[in-house]
Amino acid sequence: MALQDVCKWQAPGTQGPSSPHLPRAGGWAMPPGWDPQTFLRIHGPRLAHGTTTLAFRFRHGVIAAADTRSSCGNYVQCPASCKIIPVHQHLVGTTSGTSADCAAWYRVLRRELRLRALRDGQLPSVAGAAKLLSAMMSCYRGLDLCVATALCGWDRSGPALFYVYSDGTRLQGNIFSVGSGSPYAYGVLDRGYRYDMSPQEAYALARCAVAHATHRDAYSGGSVDLFHVRENGWEYVSRNDAYVLYSELQKLPEPGKEEEEEARWDQPEPVTLHRDSRMPAETEML
């Protein structure tokens, strides 16, 4: 027997008296916040997510760097989160977007690559890993999935770098920066990037780019994590405080300024030619 028959309740608009003990349809009294999404949209603050992640390829491998602060608006959730996730022994990935989505899909990718390595007997290529991740996430297009990552690795073809987005976008390149601080990081990278850099120069460039981005971007901060993917695998290089790093960078001379000063002093003084008053006007014009 149905519950409405036991309680002798009838829907509005039907014949017969309705029970005084049950409210009308749609009139249930619910406490505020029973639907978190609706409550936050109406009464809560505007949530904004941000980060700064970057990766670039050079002669000695691939560099991956990121800040460590996880925030929603002005609320700092975690000041020391790790946004660079090791995927395989020769592959790491940066995370930007929804943290839960990034962690879940990296677990799926890590499992698939381990199975492929066991089946094929060799390390999967970076291009194959990027294609696999892109194909898996493209099936969920339009379902509010938010994952933006840079896959950094070294395979049989050498150092490789791919950008993968949750809508299925897959791009190969030498420099990628993802997150709200990426415009500031690109400004530093475009000026100082060279493919034939030494490892120490690459470390300094990555730290400088993230530190400047954390200084200008309100949603980035904390520390600067640095990874280096070599031929024999990935290596966790360092973690530096972003504020201390930016303060130290401000004390350094501007790159190229000393060379410009030396070149200016080495140039001979310009010779000023004075016109002879005895020279005729026709000769002067010629």
mmCIF file with all atom_site columns, N, CA and C in Angstrom, residues 226-267:
data_model
loop_
_atom_site.group_PDB
_atom_site.id
_atom_site.type_symbol
_atom_site.label_atom_id
_atom_site.label_alt_id
_atom_site.label_comp_id
_atom_site.label_asym_id
_atom_site.label_entity_id
_atom_site.label_seq_id
_atom_site.pdbx_PDB_ins_code
_atom_site.Cartn_x
_atom_site.Cartn_y
_atom_site.Cartn_z
_atom_site.occupancy
_atom_site.B_iso_or_equiv
_atom_site.pdbx_formal_charge
_atom_site.auth_seq_id
_atom_site.auth_comp_id
_atom_site.auth_asym_id
_atom_site.auth_atom_id
_atom_site.pdbx_PDB_model_num
ATOM 1   N N  . LEU A 1 226 ? 60.160 23.056 -8.186  1.00 0.00 ? 226 LEU A N  1
ATOM 2   C CA . LEU A 1 226 ? 60.917 22.923 -9.425  1.00 0.00 ? 226 LEU A CA 1
ATOM 3   C C  . LEU A 1 226 ? 61.251 21.455 -9.656  1.00 0.00 ? 226 LEU A C  1
ATOM 4   N N  . PHE A 1 227 ? 60.901 20.949 -10.838 1.00 0.00 ? 227 PHE A N  1
ATOM 5   C CA . PHE A 1 227 ? 61.203 19.578 -11.254 1.00 0.00 ? 227 PHE A CA 1
ATOM 6   C C  . PHE A 1 227 ? 62.020 19.633 -12.541 1.00 0.00 ? 227 PHE A C  1
ATOM 7   N N  . HIS A 1 228 ? 62.901 18.649 -12.706 1.00 0.00 ? 228 HIS A N  1
ATOM 8   C CA . HIS A 1 228 ? 63.717 18.524 -13.912 1.00 0.00 ? 228 HIS A CA 1
ATOM 9   C C  . HIS A 1 228 ? 63.594 17.096 -14.422 1.00 0.00 ? 228 HIS A C  1
ATOM 10  N N  . VAL A 1 229 ? 63.110 16.932 -15.638 1.00 0.00 ? 229 VAL A N  1
ATOM 11  C CA . VAL A 1 229 ? 62.990 15.616 -16.260 1.00 0.00 ? 229 VAL A CA 1
ATOM 12  C C  . VAL A 1 229 ? 64.216 15.406 -17.146 1.00 0.00 ? 229 VAL A C  1
ATOM 13  N N  . ARG A 1 230 ? 65.029 14.417 -16.773 1.00 0.00 ? 230 ARG A N  1
ATOM 14  C CA . ARG A 1 230 ? 66.235 14.090 -17.526 1.00 0.00 ? 230 ARG A CA 1
ATOM 15  C C  . ARG A 1 230 ? 66.036 12.796 -18.314 1.00 0.00 ? 230 ARG A C  1
ATOM 16  N N  . GLU A 1 231 ? 67.097 12.366 -18.950 1.00 0.00 ? 231 GLU A N  1
ATOM 17  C CA . GLU A 1 231 ? 67.022 11.127 -19.730 1.00 0.00 ? 231 GLU A CA 1
ATOM 18  C C  . GLU A 1 231 ? 66.825 9.914  -18.837 1.00 0.00 ? 231 GLU A C  1
ATOM 19  N N  . ASN A 1 232 ? 67.376 9.961  -17.612 1.00 0.00 ? 232 ASN A N  1
ATOM 20  C CA . ASN A 1 232 ? 67.250 8.831  -16.697 1.00 0.00 ? 232 ASN A CA 1
ATOM 21  C C  . ASN A 1 232 ? 66.071 8.968  -15.739 1.00 0.00 ? 232 ASN A C  1
ATOM 22  N N  . GLY A 1 233 ? 65.177 9.937  -15.952 1.00 0.00 ? 233 GLY A N  1
ATOM 23  C CA . GLY A 1 233 ? 63.996 10.089 -15.114 1.00 0.00 ? 233 GLY A CA 1
ATOM 24  C C  . GLY A 1 233 ? 63.858 11.497 -14.567 1.00 0.00 ? 233 GLY A C  1
ATOM 25  N N  . TRP A 1 234 ? 62.774 11.703 -13.815 1.00 0.00 ? 234 TRP A N  1
ATOM 26  C CA . TRP A 1 234 ? 62.522 13.031 -13.257 1.00 0.00 ? 234 TRP A CA 1
ATOM 27  C C  . TRP A 1 234 ? 63.248 13.204 -11.923 1.00 0.00 ? 234 TRP A C  1
ATOM 28  N N  . GLU A 1 235 ? 63.512 14.472 -11.599 1.00 0.00 ? 235 GLU A N  1
ATOM 29  C CA . GLU A 1 235 ? 64.231 14.819 -10.374 1.00 0.00 ? 235 GLU A CA 1
ATOM 30  C C  . GLU A 1 235 ? 63.555 16.028 -9.731  1.00 0.00 ? 235 GLU A C  1
ATOM 31  N N  . TYR A 1 236 ? 63.276 15.920 -8.428  1.00 0.00 ? 236 TYR A N  1
ATOM 32  C CA . TYR A 1 236 ? 62.730 17.053 -7.674  1.00 0.00 ? 236 TYR A CA 1
ATOM 33  C C  . TYR A 1 236 ? 63.890 17.940 -7.245  1.00 0.00 ? 236 TYR A C  1
ATOM 34  N N  . VAL A 1 237 ? 63.960 19.158 -7.806  1.00 0.00 ? 237 VAL A N  1
ATOM 35  C CA . VAL A 1 237 ? 65.135 20.002 -7.616  1.00 0.00 ? 237 VAL A CA 1
ATOM 36  C C  . VAL A 1 237 ? 65.061 20.775 -6.318  1.00 0.00 ? 237 VAL A C  1
ATOM 37  N N  . SER A 1 238 ? 63.996 21.553 -6.123  1.00 0.00 ? 238 SER A N  1
ATOM 38  C CA . SER A 1 238 ? 63.974 22.437 -4.959  1.00 0.00 ? 238 SER A CA 1
ATOM 39  C C  . SER A 1 238 ? 62.570 22.964 -4.715  1.00 0.00 ? 238 SER A C  1
ATOM 40  N N  . ARG A 1 239 ? 62.404 23.551 -3.528  1.00 0.00 ? 239 ARG A N  1
ATOM 41  C CA . ARG A 1 239 ? 61.228 24.345 -3.165  1.00 0.00 ? 239 ARG A CA 1
ATOM 42  C C  . ARG A 1 239 ? 61.724 25.602 -2.463  1.00 0.00 ? 239 ARG A C  1
ATOM 43  N N  . ASN A 1 240 ? 61.409 26.769 -3.047  1.00 0.00 ? 240 ASN A N  1
ATOM 44  C CA . ASN A 1 240 ? 61.852 28.060 -2.517  1.00 0.00 ? 240 ASN A CA 1
ATOM 45  C C  . ASN A 1 240 ? 60.646 28.926 -2.195  1.00 0.00 ? 240 ASN A C  1
ATOM 46  N N  . ASP A 1 241 ? 60.754 29.683 -1.115  1.00 0.00 ? 241 ASP A N  1
ATOM 47  C CA . ASP A 1 241 ? 59.702 30.618 -0.760  1.00 0.00 ? 241 ASP A CA 1
ATOM 48  C C  . ASP A 1 241 ? 59.596 31.698 -1.829  1.00 0.00 ? 241 ASP A C  1
ATOM 49  N N  . ALA A 1 242 ? 58.391 31.938 -2.315  1.00 0.00 ? 242 ALA A N  1
ATOM 50  C CA . ALA A 1 242 ? 58.213 32.864 -3.440  1.00 0.00 ? 242 ALA A CA 1
ATOM 51  C C  . ALA A 1 242 ? 58.544 34.296 -3.053  1.00 0.00 ? 242 ALA A C  1
ATOM 52  N N  . TYR A 1 243 ? 58.177 34.722 -1.845  1.00 0.00 ? 243 TYR A N  1
ATOM 53  C CA . TYR A 1 243 ? 58.442 36.101 -1.437  1.00 0.00 ? 243 TYR A CA 1
ATOM 54  C C  . TYR A 1 243 ? 59.937 36.339 -1.272  1.00 0.00 ? 243 TYR A C  1
ATOM 55  N N  . VAL A 1 244 ? 60.627 35.393 -0.620  1.00 0.00 ? 244 VAL A N  1
ATOM 56  C CA . VAL A 1 244 ? 62.078 35.530 -0.452  1.00 0.00 ? 244 VAL A CA 1
ATOM 57  C C  . VAL A 1 244 ? 62.772 35.503 -1.806  1.00 0.00 ? 244 VAL A C  1
ATOM 58  N N  . LEU A 1 245 ? 62.311 34.645 -2.689  1.00 0.00 ? 245 LEU A N  1
ATOM 59  C CA . LEU A 1 245 ? 62.910 34.554 -4.016  1.00 0.00 ? 245 LEU A CA 1
ATOM 60  C C  . LEU A 1 245 ? 62.726 35.842 -4.802  1.00 0.00 ? 245 LEU A C  1
ATOM 61  N N  . TYR A 1 246 ? 61.529 36.430 -4.734  1.00 0.00 ? 246 TYR A N  1
ATOM 62  C CA . TYR A 1 246 ? 61.298 37.683 -5.451  1.00 0.00 ? 246 TYR A CA 1
ATOM 63  C C  . TYR A 1 246 ? 62.137 38.813 -4.859  1.00 0.00 ? 246 TYR A C  1
ATOM 64  N N  . SER A 1 247 ? 62.291 38.844 -3.543  1.00 0.00 ? 247 SER A N  1
ATOM 65  C CA . SER A 1 247 ? 63.119 39.877 -2.913  1.00 0.00 ? 247 SER A CA 1
ATOM 66  C C  . SER A 1 247 ? 64.571 39.762 -3.334  1.00 0.00 ? 247 SER A C  1
ATOM 67  N N  . GLU A 1 248 ? 65.072 38.531 -3.454  1.00 0.00 ? 248 GLU A N  1
ATOM 68  C CA . GLU A 1 248 ? 66.446 38.348 -3.908  1.00 0.00 ? 248 GLU A CA 1
ATOM 69  C C  . GLU A 1 248 ? 66.610 38.737 -5.373  1.00 0.00 ? 248 GLU A C  1
ATOM 70  N N  . LEU A 1 249 ? 65.587 38.473 -6.188  1.00 0.00 ? 249 LEU A N  1
ATOM 71  C CA . LEU A 1 249 ? 65.671 38.847 -7.593  1.00 0.00 ? 249 LEU A CA 1
ATOM 72  C C  . LEU A 1 249 ? 65.689 40.353 -7.784  1.00 0.00 ? 249 LEU A C  1
ATOM 73  N N  . GLN A 1 250 ? 65.046 41.088 -6.892  1.00 0.00 ? 250 GLN A N  1
ATOM 74  C CA . GLN A 1 250 ? 65.031 42.543 -7.007  1.00 0.00 ? 250 GLN A CA 1
ATOM 75  C C  . GLN A 1 250 ? 66.402 43.152 -6.747  1.00 0.00 ? 250 GLN A C  1
ATOM 76  N N  . LYS A 1 251 ? 67.242 42.442 -5.993  1.00 0.00 ? 251 LYS A N  1
ATOM 77  C CA . LYS A 1 251 ? 68.573 42.964 -5.686  1.00 0.00 ? 251 LYS A CA 1
ATOM 78  C C  . LYS A 1 251 ? 69.575 42.700 -6.796  1.00 0.00 ? 251 LYS A C  1
ATOM 79  N N  . LEU A 1 252 ? 69.257 41.795 -7.710  1.00 0.00 ? 252 LEU A N  1
ATOM 80  C CA . LEU A 1 252 ? 70.179 41.469 -8.794  1.00 0.00 ? 252 LEU A CA 1
ATOM 81  C C  . LEU A 1 252 ? 70.142 42.533 -9.872  1.00 0.00 ? 252 LEU A C  1
ATOM 82  N N  . PRO A 1 253 ? 71.263 42.802 -10.550 1.00 0.00 ? 253 PRO A N  1
ATOM 83  C CA . PRO A 1 253 ? 71.249 43.762 -11.656 1.00 0.00 ? 253 PRO A CA 1
ATOM 84  C C  . PRO A 1 253 ? 70.426 43.234 -12.814 1.00 0.00 ? 253 PRO A C  1
ATOM 85  N N  . GLU A 1 254 ? 69.866 44.140 -13.565 1.00 0.00 ? 254 GLU A N  1
ATOM 86  C CA . GLU A 1 254 ? 69.044 43.755 -14.703 1.00 0.00 ? 254 GLU A CA 1
ATOM 87  C C  . GLU A 1 254 ? 69.894 43.058 -15.752 1.00 0.00 ? 254 GLU A C  1
ATOM 88  N N  . PRO A 1 255 ? 69.457 41.910 -16.278 1.00 0.00 ? 255 PRO A N  1
ATOM 89  C CA . PRO A 1 255 ? 70.267 41.188 -17.278 1.00 0.00 ? 255 PRO A CA 1
ATOM 90  C C  . PRO A 1 255 ? 70.517 42.043 -18.515 1.00 0.00 ? 255 PRO A C  1
ATOM 91  N N  . GLY A 1 256 ? 71.803 42.079 -18.908 1.00 0.00 ? 256 GLY A N  1
ATOM 92  C CA . GLY A 1 256 ? 72.171 42.825 -20.104 1.00 0.00 ? 256 GLY A CA 1
ATOM 93  C C  . GLY A 1 256 ? 72.490 44.284 -19.862 1.00 0.00 ? 256 GLY A C  1
ATOM 94  N N  . LYS A 1 257 ? 72.234 44.780 -18.640 1.00 0.00 ? 257 LYS A N  1
ATOM 95  C CA . LYS A 1 257 ? 72.465 46.205 -18.396 1.00 0.00 ? 257 LYS A CA 1
ATOM 96  C C  . LYS A 1 257 ? 73.947 46.516 -18.327 1.00 0.00 ? 257 LYS A C  1
ATOM 97  N N  . GLU A 1 258 ? 74.736 45.620 -17.666 1.00 0.00 ? 258 GLU A N  1
ATOM 98  C CA . GLU A 1 258 ? 76.168 45.851 -17.579 1.00 0.00 ? 258 GLU A CA 1
ATOM 99  C C  . GLU A 1 258 ? 76.814 45.775 -18.951 1.00 0.00 ? 258 GLU A C  1
ATOM 100 N N  . GLU A 1 259 ? 76.386 44.830 -19.786 1.00 0.00 ? 259 GLU A N  1
ATOM 101 C CA . GLU A 1 259 ? 76.960 44.726 -21.124 1.00 0.00 ? 259 GLU A CA 1
ATOM 102 C C  . GLU A 1 259 ? 76.661 45.967 -21.950 1.00 0.00 ? 259 GLU A C  1
ATOM 103 N N  . GLU A 1 260 ? 75.450 46.519 -21.771 1.00 0.00 ? 260 GLU A N  1
ATOM 104 C CA . GLU A 1 260 ? 75.123 47.732 -22.516 1.00 0.00 ? 260 GLU A CA 1
ATOM 105 C C  . GLU A 1 260 ? 75.984 48.907 -22.068 1.00 0.00 ? 260 GLU A C  1
ATOM 106 N N  . GLU A 1 261 ? 76.244 49.000 -20.754 1.00 0.00 ? 261 GLU A N  1
ATOM 107 C CA . GLU A 1 261 ? 77.098 50.081 -20.268 1.00 0.00 ? 261 GLU A CA 1
ATOM 108 C C  . GLU A 1 261 ? 78.516 49.947 -20.797 1.00 0.00 ? 261 GLU A C  1
ATOM 109 N N  . GLU A 1 262 ? 79.039 48.709 -20.786 1.00 0.00 ? 262 GLU A N  1
ATOM 110 C CA . GLU A 1 262 ? 80.400 48.510 -21.302 1.00 0.00 ? 262 GLU A CA 1
ATOM 111 C C  . GLU A 1 262 ? 80.474 48.814 -22.785 1.00 0.00 ? 262 GLU A C  1
ATOM 112 N N  . ALA A 1 263 ? 79.468 48.407 -23.541 1.00 0.00 ? 263 ALA A N  1
ATOM 113 C CA . ALA A 1 263 ? 79.481 48.688 -24.979 1.00 0.00 ? 263 ALA A CA 1
ATOM 114 C C  . ALA A 1 263 ? 79.389 50.188 -25.247 1.00 0.00 ? 263 ALA A C  1
ATOM 115 N N  . ARG A 1 264 ? 78.665 50.901 -24.380 1.00 0.00 ? 264 ARG A N  1
ATOM 116 C CA . ARG A 1 264 ? 78.532 52.342 -24.596 1.00 0.00 ? 264 ARG A CA 1
ATOM 117 C C  . ARG A 1 264 ? 79.850 53.059 -24.332 1.00 0.00 ? 264 ARG A C  1
ATOM 118 N N  . TRP A 1 265 ? 80.609 52.619 -23.318 1.00 0.00 ? 265 TRP A N  1
ATOM 119 C CA . TRP A 1 265 ? 81.880 53.269 -23.018 1.00 0.00 ? 265 TRP A CA 1
ATOM 120 C C  . TRP A 1 265 ? 82.956 52.876 -24.023 1.00 0.00 ? 265 TRP A C  1
ATOM 121 N N  . ASP A 1 266 ? 82.829 51.709 -24.641 1.00 0.00 ? 266 ASP A N  1
ATOM 122 C CA . ASP A 1 266 ? 83.843 51.284 -25.613 1.00 0.00 ? 266 ASP A CA 1
ATOM 123 C C  . ASP A 1 266 ? 83.698 51.982 -26.958 1.00 0.00 ? 266 ASP A C  1
ATOM 124 N N  . GLN A 1 267 ? 82.527 52.550 -27.228 1.00 0.00 ? 267 GLN A N  1
ATOM 125 C CA . GLN A 1 267 ? 82.323 53.201 -28.518 1.00 0.00 ? 267 GLN A CA 1
ATOM 126 C C  . GLN A 1 267 ? 83.087 54.522 -28.564 1.00 0.00 ? 267 GLN A C  1
#
